[in-house]
PDB file of C-alpha atoms in Angstrom:
ATOM      1  CA  MET R  55     -37.847-287.992 -70.900  1.00 50.00           C
ATOM      2  CA  TYR R  56     -39.329-286.874 -67.676  1.00 47.00           C
ATOM      3  CA  ILE R  57     -36.763-284.525 -66.847  1.00 48.00           C
ATOM      4  CA  LYS R  58     -38.256-282.897 -70.171  1.00 49.00           C
ATOM      5  CA  SER R  59     -41.042-282.949 -69.079  1.00 51.00           C
ATOM      6  CA  THR R  60     -40.790-281.605 -65.296  1.00 51.00           C
ATOM      7  CA  LYS R  61     -38.613-278.726 -66.679  1.00 49.00           C
ATOM      8  CA  LEU R  62     -41.150-277.254 -69.447  1.00 49.00           C
ATOM      9  CA  ARG R  63     -43.346-277.897 -67.305  1.00 53.00           C
ATOM     10  CA  SER R  64     -41.227-274.986 -64.511  1.00 53.00           C
ATOM     11  CA  ILE R  65     -40.457-273.199 -66.886  1.00 47.00           C
ATOM     12  CA  ALA R  66     -45.010-272.963 -67.598  1.00 48.00           C
ATOM     13  CA  VAL R  67     -45.698-272.152 -64.278  1.00 47.00           C
ATOM     14  CA  LEU R  68     -42.444-269.792 -64.476  1.00 46.00           C
ATOM     15  CA  LEU R  69     -44.375-268.150 -67.400  1.00 47.00           C
ATOM     16  CA  ILE R  70     -47.511-267.689 -65.860  1.00 46.00           C
ATOM     17  CA  PHE R  71     -46.086-265.640 -62.219  1.00 47.00           C
ATOM     18  CA  CYS R  72     -44.488-263.269 -64.304  1.00 49.00           C
ATOM     19  CA  ALA R  73     -47.356-263.172 -67.286  1.00 46.00           C
ATOM     20  CA  PRO R  74     -48.884-259.396 -66.066  1.00 47.00           C
ATOM     21  CA  SER R  75     -52.415-259.390 -63.654  1.00 51.00           C
ATOM     22  CA  LEU R  76     -55.162-259.111 -65.629  1.00 51.00           C
ATOM     23  CA  ASN R  77     -59.232-258.231 -63.439  1.00 60.00           C
ATOM     24  CA  ALA R  78     -61.253-261.227 -63.740  1.00 66.00           C
ATOM     25  CA  MET R  79     -64.205-260.831 -67.361  1.00 63.00           C
ATOM     26  CA  THR R  80     -67.678-261.693 -66.087  1.00 73.00           C
ATOM     27  CA  LYS R  81     -69.814-263.775 -68.039  1.00 68.00           C
ATOM     28  CA  GLU R  82     -71.548-261.077 -70.418  1.00 70.00           C
ATOM     29  CA  GLU R  83     -68.091-260.249 -71.576  1.00 62.00           C
ATOM     30  CA  LEU R  84     -66.539-263.371 -71.955  1.00 61.00           C
ATOM     31  CA  SER R  85     -69.628-264.628 -74.057  1.00 61.00           C
ATOM     32  CA  ASP R  86     -69.216-261.141 -76.093  1.00 60.00           C
ATOM     33  CA  LEU R  87     -65.915-261.280 -76.625  1.00 55.00           C
ATOM     34  CA  ASP R  88     -64.514-260.914 -80.151  1.00 54.00           C
ATOM     35  CA  SER R  89     -62.048-259.130 -82.302  1.00 50.00           C
ATOM     36  CA  VAL R  90     -64.628-256.201 -82.803  1.00 48.00           C
ATOM     37  CA  ASN R  91     -65.025-255.791 -78.832  1.00 54.00           C
ATOM     38  CA  ALA R  92     -60.481-255.996 -78.925  1.00 51.00           C
ATOM     39  CA  GLN R  93     -60.633-252.682 -81.465  1.00 54.00           C
ATOM     40  CA  TYR R  94     -62.890-251.263 -79.088  1.00 51.00           C
ATOM     41  CA  SER R  95     -61.731-251.613 -76.094  1.00 57.00           C
ATOM     42  CA  ALA R  96     -58.081-249.983 -77.351  1.00 58.00           C
ATOM     43  CA  GLU R  97     -60.002-247.338 -79.025  1.00 64.00           C
ATOM     44  CA  LYS R  98     -61.359-246.381 -75.322  1.00 67.00           C
ATOM     45  CA  ASP R  99     -58.186-246.623 -73.600  1.00 68.00           C
ATOM     46  CA  GLN R 100     -56.283-244.180 -76.107  1.00 76.00           C
ATOM     47  CA  LEU R 101     -59.400-241.664 -76.670  1.00 78.00           C
ATOM     48  CA  LYS R 102     -59.118-241.625 -72.406  1.00 82.00           C
ATOM     49  CA  GLU R 103     -55.408-240.754 -73.212  1.00 85.00           C
ATOM     50  CA  TRP R 104     -56.766-238.249 -75.794  1.00 82.00           C
ATOM     51  CA  TYR R 105     -58.835-236.697 -73.606  1.00 85.00           C
ATOM     52  CA  GLU R 106     -55.690-236.519 -70.820  1.00 88.00           C
ATOM     53  CA  GLN R 107     -54.114-234.304 -73.277  1.00 87.00           C
ATOM     54  CA  LEU R 108     -56.758-231.670 -73.940  1.00 87.00           C
ATOM     55  CA  GLU R 109     -57.488-231.120 -70.683  1.00 89.00           C
ATOM     56  CA  ARG R 110     -53.087-230.344 -70.322  1.00 90.00           C
ATOM     57  CA  ASN R 111     -53.433-228.203 -73.342  1.00 89.00           C
ATOM     58  CA  ALA R 112     -56.670-226.341 -72.331  1.00 90.00           C
ATOM     59  CA  GLN R 113     -54.962-225.850 -68.575  1.00 90.00           C
ATOM     60  CA  ARG R 114     -51.994-224.829 -70.286  1.00 91.00           C
ATOM     61  CA  VAL R 115     -53.096-222.722 -72.760  1.00 89.00           C
ATOM     62  CA  GLY R 116     -55.347-220.889 -70.051  1.00 91.00           C
ATOM     63  CA  TYR R 117     -52.996-220.195 -67.405  1.00 92.00           C
ATOM     64  CA  ASN R 118     -50.543-218.795 -69.558  1.00 91.00           C
ATOM     65  CA  HIS R 119     -52.965-216.561 -71.931  1.00 91.00           C
ATOM     66  CA  ALA R 120     -54.718-214.918 -68.121  1.00 91.00           C
ATOM     67  CA  PHE R 121     -51.604-214.567 -66.368  1.00 93.00           C
ATOM     68  CA  SER R 122     -49.739-211.894 -69.395  1.00 90.00           C
ATOM     69  CA  GLN R 123     -53.200-210.646 -69.593  1.00 91.00           C
ATOM     70  CA  THR R 124     -53.071-210.357 -65.794  1.00 92.00           C
ATOM     71  CA  MET R 125     -49.990-208.729 -65.683  1.00 92.00           C
ATOM     72  CA  ASN R 126     -50.984-206.771 -68.941  1.00 91.00           C
ATOM     73  CA  GLU R 127     -53.510-205.159 -67.311  1.00 91.00           C
ATOM     74  CA  HIS R 128     -51.246-204.266 -63.602  1.00 92.00           C
ATOM     75  CA  GLU R 129     -47.986-202.356 -66.709  1.00 92.00           C
ATOM     76  CA  GLN R 130     -51.397-200.353 -68.313  1.00 92.00           C
ATOM     77  CA  HIS R 131     -52.864-199.160 -64.693  1.00 91.00           C
ATOM     78  CA  LEU R 132     -49.151-198.402 -63.981  1.00 91.00           C
ATOM     79  CA  LYS R 133     -48.321-196.502 -67.281  1.00 92.00           C
ATOM     80  CA  SER R 134     -51.586-194.530 -66.688  1.00 91.00           C
ATOM     81  CA  ARG R 135     -49.981-193.106 -62.373  1.00 90.00           C
ATOM     82  CA  SER R 136     -46.506-193.778 -63.450  1.00 90.00           C
ATOM     83  CA  GLN R 137     -46.039-189.646 -63.177  1.00 90.00           C
ATOM     84  CA  GLU R 138     -47.587-190.211 -59.237  1.00 87.00           C
ATOM     85  CA  TYR R 139     -45.329-192.849 -58.900  1.00 87.00           C
ATOM     86  CA  ASP R 140     -42.533-191.709 -59.765  1.00 88.00           C
ATOM     87  CA  SER R 141     -43.049-188.283 -57.057  1.00 84.00           C
ATOM     88  CA  LEU R 142     -44.743-191.639 -54.341  1.00 83.00           C
ATOM     89  CA  LEU R 143     -42.440-194.115 -55.414  1.00 85.00           C
ATOM     90  CA  THR R 144     -38.870-192.104 -55.486  1.00 84.00           C
ATOM     91  CA  PHE R 145     -35.447-193.373 -54.743  1.00 85.00           C
ATOM     92  CA  ASN R 146     -34.688-189.523 -54.194  1.00 80.00           C
ATOM     93  CA  ASP R 147     -33.939-189.644 -50.605  1.00 75.00           C
ATOM     94  CA  VAL R 148     -31.942-192.643 -49.693  1.00 76.00           C
ATOM     95  CA  THR R 149     -30.004-192.904 -52.557  1.00 77.00           C
ATOM     96  CA  SER R 150     -26.573-190.771 -52.527  1.00 70.00           C
ATOM     97  CA  LEU R 151     -25.090-188.726 -55.313  1.00 64.00           C
ATOM     98  CA  VAL R 152     -21.417-187.951 -55.721  1.00 64.00           C
ATOM     99  CA  LYS R 153     -21.309-184.854 -56.233  1.00 61.00           C
ATOM    100  CA  THR R 154     -17.517-184.022 -56.646  1.00 59.00           C
ATOM    101  CA  GLY R 155     -14.348-185.794 -57.647  1.00 59.00           C
ATOM    102  CA  VAL R 156     -13.235-188.014 -60.804  1.00 55.00           C
ATOM    103  CA  ALA R 157     -16.508-190.237 -59.018  1.00 58.00           C
ATOM    104  CA  ALA R 158     -19.143-187.329 -59.538  1.00 62.00           C
ATOM    105  CA  GLY R 159     -22.653-188.626 -61.315  1.00 64.00           C
ATOM    106  CA  MET R 160     -21.936-191.832 -60.151  1.00 70.00           C
ATOM    107  CA  TYR R 161     -24.692-192.887 -57.319  1.00 77.00           C
ATOM    108  CA  LEU R 162     -24.504-194.519 -53.597  1.00 79.00           C
ATOM    109  CA  ILE R 163     -27.473-197.043 -53.610  1.00 83.00           C
ATOM    110  CA  GLY R 164     -27.776-197.090 -49.794  1.00 81.00           C
ATOM    111  CA  GLY R 165     -27.991-200.187 -48.124  1.00 85.00           C
ATOM    112  CA  ILE R 166     -30.597-202.437 -46.964  1.00 87.00           C
ATOM    113  CA  VAL R 167     -31.075-202.788 -42.954  1.00 86.00           C
ATOM    114  CA  ASP R 168     -34.221-204.799 -41.849  1.00 85.00           C
ATOM    115  CA  LYS R 169     -35.873-204.091 -38.150  1.00 82.00           C
ATOM    116  CA  ILE R 170     -37.167-207.111 -36.481  1.00 79.00           C
ATOM    117  CA  ASP R 171     -39.437-206.808 -33.391  1.00 75.00           C
ATOM    118  CA  ALA R 172     -39.200-208.499 -30.141  1.00 66.00           C
ATOM    119  CA  SER R 173     -38.025-211.491 -29.567  1.00 70.00           C
ATOM    120  CA  THR R 174     -37.836-214.128 -26.650  1.00 74.00           C
ATOM    121  CA  GLU R 175     -35.337-217.211 -28.006  1.00 73.00           C
ATOM    122  CA  THR R 176     -33.634-220.118 -25.910  1.00 77.00           C
ATOM    123  CA  ILE R 177     -30.984-220.512 -25.491  1.00 75.00           C
ATOM    124  CA  SER R 178     -30.260-223.485 -22.967  1.00 77.00           C
ATOM    125  CA  GLU R 179     -32.697-225.065 -19.584  1.00 75.00           C
ATOM    126  CA  ASN R 180     -30.566-221.523 -18.223  1.00 72.00           C
ATOM    127  CA  VAL R 181     -30.062-219.291 -20.270  1.00 77.00           C
ATOM    128  CA  ILE R 182     -32.764-216.958 -21.727  1.00 81.00           C
ATOM    129  CA  LEU R 183     -32.417-214.652 -24.910  1.00 74.00           C
ATOM    130  CA  THR R 184     -34.736-211.581 -25.098  1.00 76.00           C
ATOM    131  CA  HIS R 185     -34.384-208.111 -26.925  1.00 67.00           C
ATOM    132  CA  ASP R 186     -36.324-205.493 -27.846  1.00 74.00           C
ATOM    133  CA  LYS R 187     -35.734-205.089 -31.471  1.00 79.00           C
ATOM    134  CA  ALA R 188     -31.813-206.330 -33.773  1.00 81.00           C
ATOM    135  CA  PHE R 189     -31.301-204.484 -36.480  1.00 84.00           C
ATOM    136  CA  ARG R 190     -29.991-206.967 -39.716  1.00 87.00           C
ATOM    137  CA  ILE R 191     -28.008-205.419 -42.961  1.00 87.00           C
ATOM    138  CA  VAL R 192     -28.888-207.499 -45.494  1.00 88.00           C
ATOM    139  CA  LYS R 193     -27.761-205.618 -48.410  1.00 88.00           C
ATOM    140  CA  TYR R 194     -24.476-202.936 -48.888  1.00 89.00           C
ATOM    141  CA  PRO R 195     -24.234-199.838 -50.660  1.00 86.00           C
ATOM    142  CA  TYR R 196     -23.076-200.814 -53.773  1.00 85.00           C
ATOM    143  CA  LEU R 197     -22.621-197.956 -57.058  1.00 84.00           C
ATOM    144  CA  SER R 198     -24.176-197.970 -60.007  1.00 82.00           C
ATOM    145  CA  ALA R 199     -24.272-195.223 -62.813  1.00 80.00           C
ATOM    146  CA  SER R 200     -28.161-195.249 -62.882  1.00 83.00           C
ATOM    147  CA  LYS R 201     -30.756-194.857 -59.156  1.00 84.00           C
ATOM    148  CA  PRO R 202     -33.572-197.385 -58.616  1.00 88.00           C
ATOM    149  CA  ASN R 203     -36.551-197.091 -59.997  1.00 91.00           C
ATOM    150  CA  TRP R 204     -39.941-198.450 -59.146  1.00 91.00           C
ATOM    151  CA  ARG R 205     -40.009-199.571 -63.096  1.00 92.00           C
ATOM    152  CA  ASP R 206     -37.484-201.660 -62.248  1.00 91.00           C
ATOM    153  CA  TYR R 207     -39.379-203.585 -59.563  1.00 91.00           C
ATOM    154  CA  LEU R 208     -43.323-203.691 -61.012  1.00 91.00           C
ATOM    155  CA  PHE R 209     -42.518-204.533 -64.764  1.00 89.00           C
ATOM    156  CA  PHE R 210     -42.946-207.946 -65.856  1.00 78.00           C
ATOM    157  CA  GLU R 211     -40.699-208.541 -68.505  1.00 77.00           C
ATOM    158  CA  GLN R 212     -40.453-213.009 -67.849  1.00 73.00           C
ATOM    159  CA  LYS R 213     -42.208-214.535 -71.832  1.00 80.00           C
ATOM    160  CA  ILE R 214     -45.615-216.216 -71.465  1.00 82.00           C
ATOM    161  CA  ASP R 215     -45.605-218.870 -74.549  1.00 81.00           C
ATOM    162  CA  LEU R 216     -48.544-217.763 -75.689  1.00 82.00           C
ATOM    163  CA  ALA R 217     -48.440-219.591 -79.240  1.00 82.00           C
ATOM    164  CA  PRO R 218     -51.847-221.514 -79.436  1.00 80.00           C
ATOM    165  CA  PRO R 219     -51.611-225.583 -79.066  1.00 81.00           C
ATOM    166  CA  PRO R 220     -51.203-227.628 -83.253  1.00 81.00           C
ATOM    167  CA  GLN R 221     -54.850-227.832 -84.341  1.00 80.00           C
ATOM    168  CA  SER R 222     -54.153-231.762 -83.958  1.00 77.00           C
ATOM    169  CA  LEU R 223     -54.729-231.175 -80.340  1.00 77.00           C
ATOM    170  CA  LEU R 224     -58.209-228.730 -80.719  1.00 82.00           C
ATOM    171  CA  PRO R 225     -61.046-230.345 -79.862  1.00 84.00           C
ATOM    172  CA  ARG R 226     -62.748-232.024 -82.843  1.00 84.00           C
ATOM    173  CA  ASN R 227     -66.262-232.620 -81.608  1.00 87.00           C
ATOM    174  CA  GLU R 228     -69.189-230.999 -78.952  1.00 87.00           C
ATOM    175  CA  LYS R 229     -67.989-232.734 -76.090  1.00 86.00           C
ATOM    176  CA  GLU R 230     -64.422-231.945 -76.911  1.00 84.00           C
ATOM    177  CA  GLN R 231     -65.462-228.762 -76.747  1.00 88.00           C
ATOM    178  CA  GLN R 232     -67.353-228.780 -73.636  1.00 90.00           C
ATOM    179  CA  ILE R 233     -63.907-230.885 -71.679  1.00 88.00           C
ATOM    180  CA  TRP R 234     -61.710-228.215 -74.032  1.00 88.00           C
ATOM    181  CA  LYS R 235     -63.529-225.014 -72.004  1.00 90.00           C
ATOM    182  CA  GLU R 236     -64.164-226.305 -68.351  1.00 91.00           C
ATOM    183  CA  ASN R 237     -60.236-226.656 -68.481  1.00 91.00           C
ATOM    184  CA  VAL R 238     -59.616-223.690 -70.210  1.00 91.00           C
ATOM    185  CA  ASP R 239     -62.284-222.081 -67.156  1.00 92.00           C
ATOM    186  CA  LYS R 240     -59.914-223.688 -64.736  1.00 92.00           C
ATOM    187  CA  GLY R 241     -56.683-222.612 -66.399  1.00 92.00           C
ATOM    188  CA  TRP R 242     -57.297-219.031 -66.471  1.00 93.00           C
ATOM    189  CA  LEU R 243     -58.240-219.459 -62.546  1.00 94.00           C
ATOM    190  CA  ARG R 244     -54.691-220.171 -61.963  1.00 94.00           C
ATOM    191  CA  GLY R 245     -53.409-217.974 -64.136  1.00 93.00           C
ATOM    192  CA  GLU R 246     -54.751-215.115 -62.097  1.00 92.00           C
ATOM    193  CA  SER R 247     -54.395-215.828 -59.284  1.00 92.00           C
ATOM    194  CA  ALA R 248     -50.735-216.961 -59.471  1.00 92.00           C
ATOM    195  CA  ALA R 249     -50.346-213.073 -61.754  1.00 92.00           C
ATOM    196  CA  TYR R 250     -51.885-211.381 -58.569  1.00 92.00           C
ATOM    197  CA  ARG R 251     -48.802-213.372 -56.565  1.00 91.00           C
ATOM    198  CA  GLU R 252     -46.882-212.280 -58.663  1.00 91.00           C
ATOM    199  CA  ILE R 253     -47.686-208.636 -59.104  1.00 91.00           C
ATOM    200  CA  LEU R 254     -48.380-208.967 -54.415  1.00 90.00           C
ATOM    201  CA  SER R 255     -45.128-210.258 -54.474  1.00 90.00           C
ATOM    202  CA  ARG R 256     -43.365-207.268 -56.212  1.00 91.00           C
ATOM    203  CA  TRP R 257     -45.113-205.229 -54.544  1.00 90.00           C
ATOM    204  CA  GLN R 258     -43.472-206.524 -51.611  1.00 88.00           C
ATOM    205  CA  THR R 259     -40.379-206.409 -52.377  1.00 90.00           C
ATOM    206  CA  LEU R 260     -40.261-202.026 -53.706  1.00 90.00           C
ATOM    207  CA  PHE R 261     -42.035-201.254 -50.011  1.00 88.00           C
ATOM    208  CA  ALA R 262     -39.580-203.284 -48.271  1.00 88.00           C
ATOM    209  CA  ASP R 263     -36.840-202.369 -50.224  1.00 88.00           C
ATOM    210  CA  LEU R 264     -37.908-198.824 -49.610  1.00 87.00           C
ATOM    211  CA  ASN R 265     -38.420-199.253 -46.012  1.00 86.00           C
ATOM    212  CA  GLY R 266     -35.180-200.583 -45.805  1.00 88.00           C
ATOM    213  CA  MET R 267     -33.071-197.899 -47.473  1.00 87.00           C
ATOM    214  CA  THR R 268     -34.246-195.568 -45.872  1.00 85.00           C
ATOM    215  CA  ARG R 269     -33.640-196.975 -41.993  1.00 86.00           C
ATOM    216  CA  TYR R 270     -29.581-197.466 -43.650  1.00 87.00           C
ATOM    217  CA  TRP R 271     -29.629-193.750 -43.974  1.00 84.00           C
ATOM    218  CA  THR R 272     -30.749-192.685 -40.764  1.00 84.00           C
ATOM    219  CA  ALA R 273     -28.927-195.705 -39.105  1.00 86.00           C
ATOM    220  CA  VAL R 274     -25.989-193.425 -40.625  1.00 84.00           C
ATOM    221  CA  GLU R 275     -27.106-190.119 -40.174  1.00 82.00           C
ATOM    222  CA  THR R 276     -27.185-191.588 -35.954  1.00 85.00           C
ATOM    223  CA  ASN R 277     -23.860-192.657 -36.464  1.00 87.00           C
ATOM    224  CA  GLN R 278     -24.964-196.619 -35.576  1.00 87.00           C
ATOM    225  CA  ILE R 279     -23.452-197.291 -39.290  1.00 88.00           C
ATOM    226  CA  LYS R 280     -20.732-196.554 -39.970  1.00 88.00           C
ATOM    227  CA  ASP R 281     -21.014-195.626 -44.294  1.00 83.00           C
ATOM    228  CA  VAL R 282     -18.971-196.703 -46.979  1.00 82.00           C
ATOM    229  CA  THR R 283     -16.088-194.960 -48.340  1.00 80.00           C
ATOM    230  CA  LEU R 284     -15.047-194.229 -51.661  1.00 76.00           C
ATOM    231  CA  SER R 285     -11.204-195.674 -54.221  1.00 75.00           C
ATOM    232  CA  VAL R 286     -10.696-193.751 -56.919  1.00 72.00           C
ATOM    233  CA  LYS R 287      -7.717-194.675 -58.717  1.00 75.00           C
ATOM    234  CA  THR R 288      -6.738-193.075 -61.800  1.00 74.00           C
ATOM    235  CA  GLN R 289      -4.321-193.348 -64.797  1.00 76.00           C
ATOM    236  CA  PRO R 290      -2.847-191.112 -67.651  1.00 79.00           C
ATOM    237  CA  LEU R 291      -3.838-193.485 -70.151  1.00 77.00           C
ATOM    238  CA  GLU R 292      -4.695-196.968 -70.690  1.00 80.00           C
ATOM    239  CA  TYR R 293      -3.888-199.478 -74.232  1.00 80.00           C
ATOM    240  CA  ALA R 294      -5.086-202.814 -74.690  1.00 83.00           C
ATOM    241  CA  LYS R 295      -4.201-204.328 -78.329  1.00 85.00           C
ATOM    242  CA  TYR R 296      -6.050-207.340 -79.457  1.00 86.00           C
ATOM    243  CA  GLU R 297      -6.798-209.861 -82.309  1.00 84.00           C
ATOM    244  CA  ASN R 298      -8.683-206.668 -85.558  1.00 87.00           C
ATOM    245  CA  GLU R 299      -8.292-203.992 -83.517  1.00 90.00           C
ATOM    246  CA  GLU R 300      -5.955-201.743 -80.974  1.00 88.00           C
ATOM    247  CA  GLU R 301      -7.926-199.312 -78.147  1.00 86.00           C
ATOM    248  CA  LEU R 302      -6.634-196.368 -76.604  1.00 85.00           C
ATOM    249  CA  ARG R 303      -8.440-194.510 -73.399  1.00 81.00           C
ATOM    250  CA  LEU R 304      -7.417-191.879 -72.132  1.00 81.00           C
ATOM    251  CA  ASN R 305      -7.895-190.639 -68.314  1.00 74.00           C
ATOM    252  CA  PRO R 306      -8.948-194.770 -67.080  1.00 74.00           C
ATOM    253  CA  THR R 307     -10.678-193.832 -63.314  1.00 73.00           C
ATOM    254  CA  VAL R 308     -11.333-196.584 -61.444  1.00 76.00           C
ATOM    255  CA  ILE R 309     -14.730-196.359 -59.155  1.00 74.00           C
ATOM    256  CA  GLN R 310     -14.962-198.932 -55.962  1.00 78.00           C
ATOM    257  CA  ILE R 311     -16.524-198.593 -52.096  1.00 81.00           C
ATOM    258  CA  ASN R 312     -12.822-199.444 -50.434  1.00 83.00           C
ATOM    259  CA  SER R 313     -14.334-200.083 -46.872  1.00 86.00           C
ATOM    260  CA  GLN R 314     -17.960-202.027 -46.942  1.00 89.00           C
ATOM    261  CA  ALA R 315     -20.663-199.828 -44.308  1.00 89.00           C
ATOM    262  CA  THR R 316     -20.617-201.742 -40.314  1.00 89.00           C
ATOM    263  CA  PHE R 317     -22.448-201.148 -37.523  1.00 89.00           C
ATOM    264  CA  ASN R 318     -20.723-198.718 -35.321  1.00 88.00           C
ATOM    265  CA  SER R 319     -21.155-201.085 -31.707  1.00 86.00           C
ATOM    266  CA  ASN R 320     -19.316-198.181 -29.222  1.00 87.00           C
ATOM    267  CA  ILE R 321     -22.645-196.437 -28.064  1.00 84.00           C
ATOM    268  CA  LEU R 322     -21.564-193.707 -26.720  1.00 84.00           C
ATOM    269  CA  ASP R 323     -20.546-193.108 -30.907  1.00 84.00           C
ATOM    270  CA  TRP R 324     -24.216-192.932 -31.208  1.00 85.00           C
ATOM    271  CA  ASN R 325     -26.654-188.533 -31.877  1.00 79.00           C
ATOM    272  CA  VAL R 326     -29.652-188.637 -32.366  1.00 64.00           C
ATOM    273  CA  THR R 327     -30.429-185.723 -35.109  1.00 56.00           C
ATOM    274  CA  ALA R 328     -32.151-188.449 -36.709  1.00 48.00           C
ATOM    275  CA  THR R 329     -34.409-190.381 -34.810  1.00 43.00           C
ATOM    276  CA  GLU R 330     -37.595-193.245 -35.322  1.00 46.00           C
ATOM    277  CA  PRO R 331     -41.408-191.295 -34.404  1.00 42.00           C
ATOM    278  CA  ASN R 332     -41.789-193.496 -31.423  1.00 39.00           C
ATOM    279  CA  SER R 333     -44.561-195.149 -33.509  1.00 39.00           C
ATOM    280  CA  ASN R 334     -45.765-199.120 -33.474  1.00 38.00           C
ATOM    281  CA  ALA R 335     -44.518-200.246 -37.651  1.00 35.00           C
ATOM    282  CA  ARG R 336     -47.052-203.182 -37.451  1.00 33.00           C
ATOM    283  CA  SER R 337     -49.893-200.702 -37.215  1.00 37.00           C
ATOM    284  CA  ASP R 338     -49.303-198.865 -40.191  1.00 47.00           C
ATOM    285  CA  VAL R 339     -50.803-199.542 -44.124  1.00 44.00           C
ATOM    286  CA  ARG R 340     -47.178-199.351 -45.628  1.00 46.00           C
ATOM    287  CA  ASP R 341     -46.281-203.114 -43.512  1.00 48.00           C
ATOM    288  CA  ASP R 342     -49.077-204.680 -44.148  1.00 52.00           C
ATOM    289  CA  VAL R 343     -48.361-204.446 -47.565  1.00 47.00           C
ATOM    290  CA  ILE R 344     -44.814-206.188 -46.843  1.00 45.00           C
ATOM    291  CA  GLN R 345     -46.442-208.113 -45.200  1.00 50.00           C
ATOM    292  CA  GLY R 346     -49.494-209.625 -47.864  1.00 51.00           C
ATOM    293  CA  ASN R 347     -52.436-208.210 -45.732  1.00 54.00           C
ATOM    294  CA  LEU R 348     -53.381-205.761 -48.718  1.00 50.00           C
ATOM    295  CA  ASN R 349     -55.078-206.898 -51.476  1.00 49.00           C
ATOM    296  CA  ILE R 350     -53.906-206.091 -54.769  1.00 47.00           C
ATOM    297  CA  GLU R 351     -56.770-202.701 -54.764  1.00 52.00           C
ATOM    298  CA  GLU R 352     -55.580-200.945 -51.722  1.00 51.00           C
ATOM    299  CA  ILE R 353     -51.964-201.486 -53.698  1.00 47.00           C
ATOM    300  CA  THR R 354     -52.605-199.772 -56.042  1.00 49.00           C
ATOM    301  CA  ASP R 355     -53.473-196.979 -54.146  1.00 48.00           C
ATOM    302  CA  ALA R 356     -49.966-194.685 -53.557  1.00 42.00           C
ATOM    303  CA  GLN R 357     -51.182-192.410 -51.779  1.00 41.00           C
ATOM    304  CA  VAL R 358     -52.310-194.697 -48.752  1.00 40.00           C
ATOM    305  CA  ILE R 359     -48.895-196.507 -48.818  1.00 41.00           C
ATOM    306  CA  ILE R 360     -46.351-194.167 -49.075  1.00 40.00           C
ATOM    307  CA  GLU R 361     -46.848-191.494 -47.498  1.00 43.00           C
ATOM    308  CA  THR R 362     -47.548-193.025 -43.912  1.00 49.00           C
ATOM    309  CA  SER R 363     -46.691-190.703 -41.354  1.00 53.00           C
ATOM    310  CA  GLU R 364     -44.463-192.737 -39.618  1.00 53.00           C
ATOM    311  CA  PHE R 365     -41.997-193.268 -43.085  1.00 51.00           C
ATOM    312  CA  THR R 366     -42.315-190.043 -44.115  1.00 58.00           C
ATOM    313  CA  ASP R 367     -41.124-188.756 -41.227  1.00 61.00           C
ATOM    314  CA  MET R 368     -38.075-191.157 -41.556  1.00 54.00           C
ATOM    315  CA  ARG R 369     -37.456-190.064 -44.282  1.00 54.00           C
ATOM    316  CA  ASN R 370     -37.544-186.959 -43.528  1.00 60.00           C
ATOM    317  CA  ASN R 371     -35.342-186.688 -40.185  1.00 60.00           C
ATOM    318  CA  ILE R 372     -32.480-188.039 -42.627  1.00 53.00           C
ATOM    319  CA  ASP R 373     -30.152-184.749 -43.674  1.00 54.00           C
ATOM    320  CA  ASN R 374     -29.305-185.682 -46.519  1.00 51.00           C
ATOM    321  CA  LYS R 375     -25.515-183.924 -46.297  1.00 52.00           C
ATOM    322  CA  ASN R 376     -24.114-187.542 -46.215  1.00 50.00           C
ATOM    323  CA  VAL R 377     -20.232-186.797 -48.099  1.00 44.00           C
ATOM    324  CA  TYR R 378     -21.523-188.188 -51.170  1.00 45.00           C
ATOM    325  CA  LYS R 379     -24.959-186.072 -51.382  1.00 42.00           C
TER     326      LYS R 379
END
């Protein structure tokens, strides 16, 4: 009997320690404790969860609609100046059109070369490496049936959920309406900011690629980069049979890059037929775009952005007599 009661006490102690901890109630709370108050407490917790859900939905709706509207407004601005941008943001001078042979009409899209300004690097306690500038091929040339276009960079195609929340998730009274409005405003500000960051990033990528392609063709003209060579293979015909049909292709031609572009490390082979102007690129507006130092209003002023003296001179110095042009 003693053993049994001891076990029961042990179990009771264990249950006490395993039970969830509760906050002590005041004397007044204990005095007023009844089934109605307990129900009120549960309803209060449910109401808190409902308010939090209301806030999340309001912020999500505000964010999505602000992002979409801001992007649409920017695209409308781009469309209104499309002819101007077609002239200023052209890839004609940095894209090579194959004019002869079976590859005629294909575009050789120039590689992208990044320029790294002067830097100092500590190799070890005894060695420090410095250089005036460095160039890096970050994207190699490729063949395409069409040339790049500024629209590919600046127009937004991602789908945003603009459907309103279900009726059951909308505010039900004046207090909830105020909560909803405040959080729509918060989401709207976040959505606008995100859209501006996206727009800025797209402009940065566009100008960085234009810069990089211009550097590539400049390096090709100065023989600092050995350009690609093309390989063309043509067969009289090609026959294929499928489960429910068959196909006969006449004169199928495979056009591919046979050897990719590479830096020419023999400085004696270099020439100066297309030298870059002696200017500080970091002071140019165009580089401010790439570094993110311009706001959206300044970015959309294409005359300021693209027609800088350095870019114009560097582009005009490209010979355009490349074997594939």
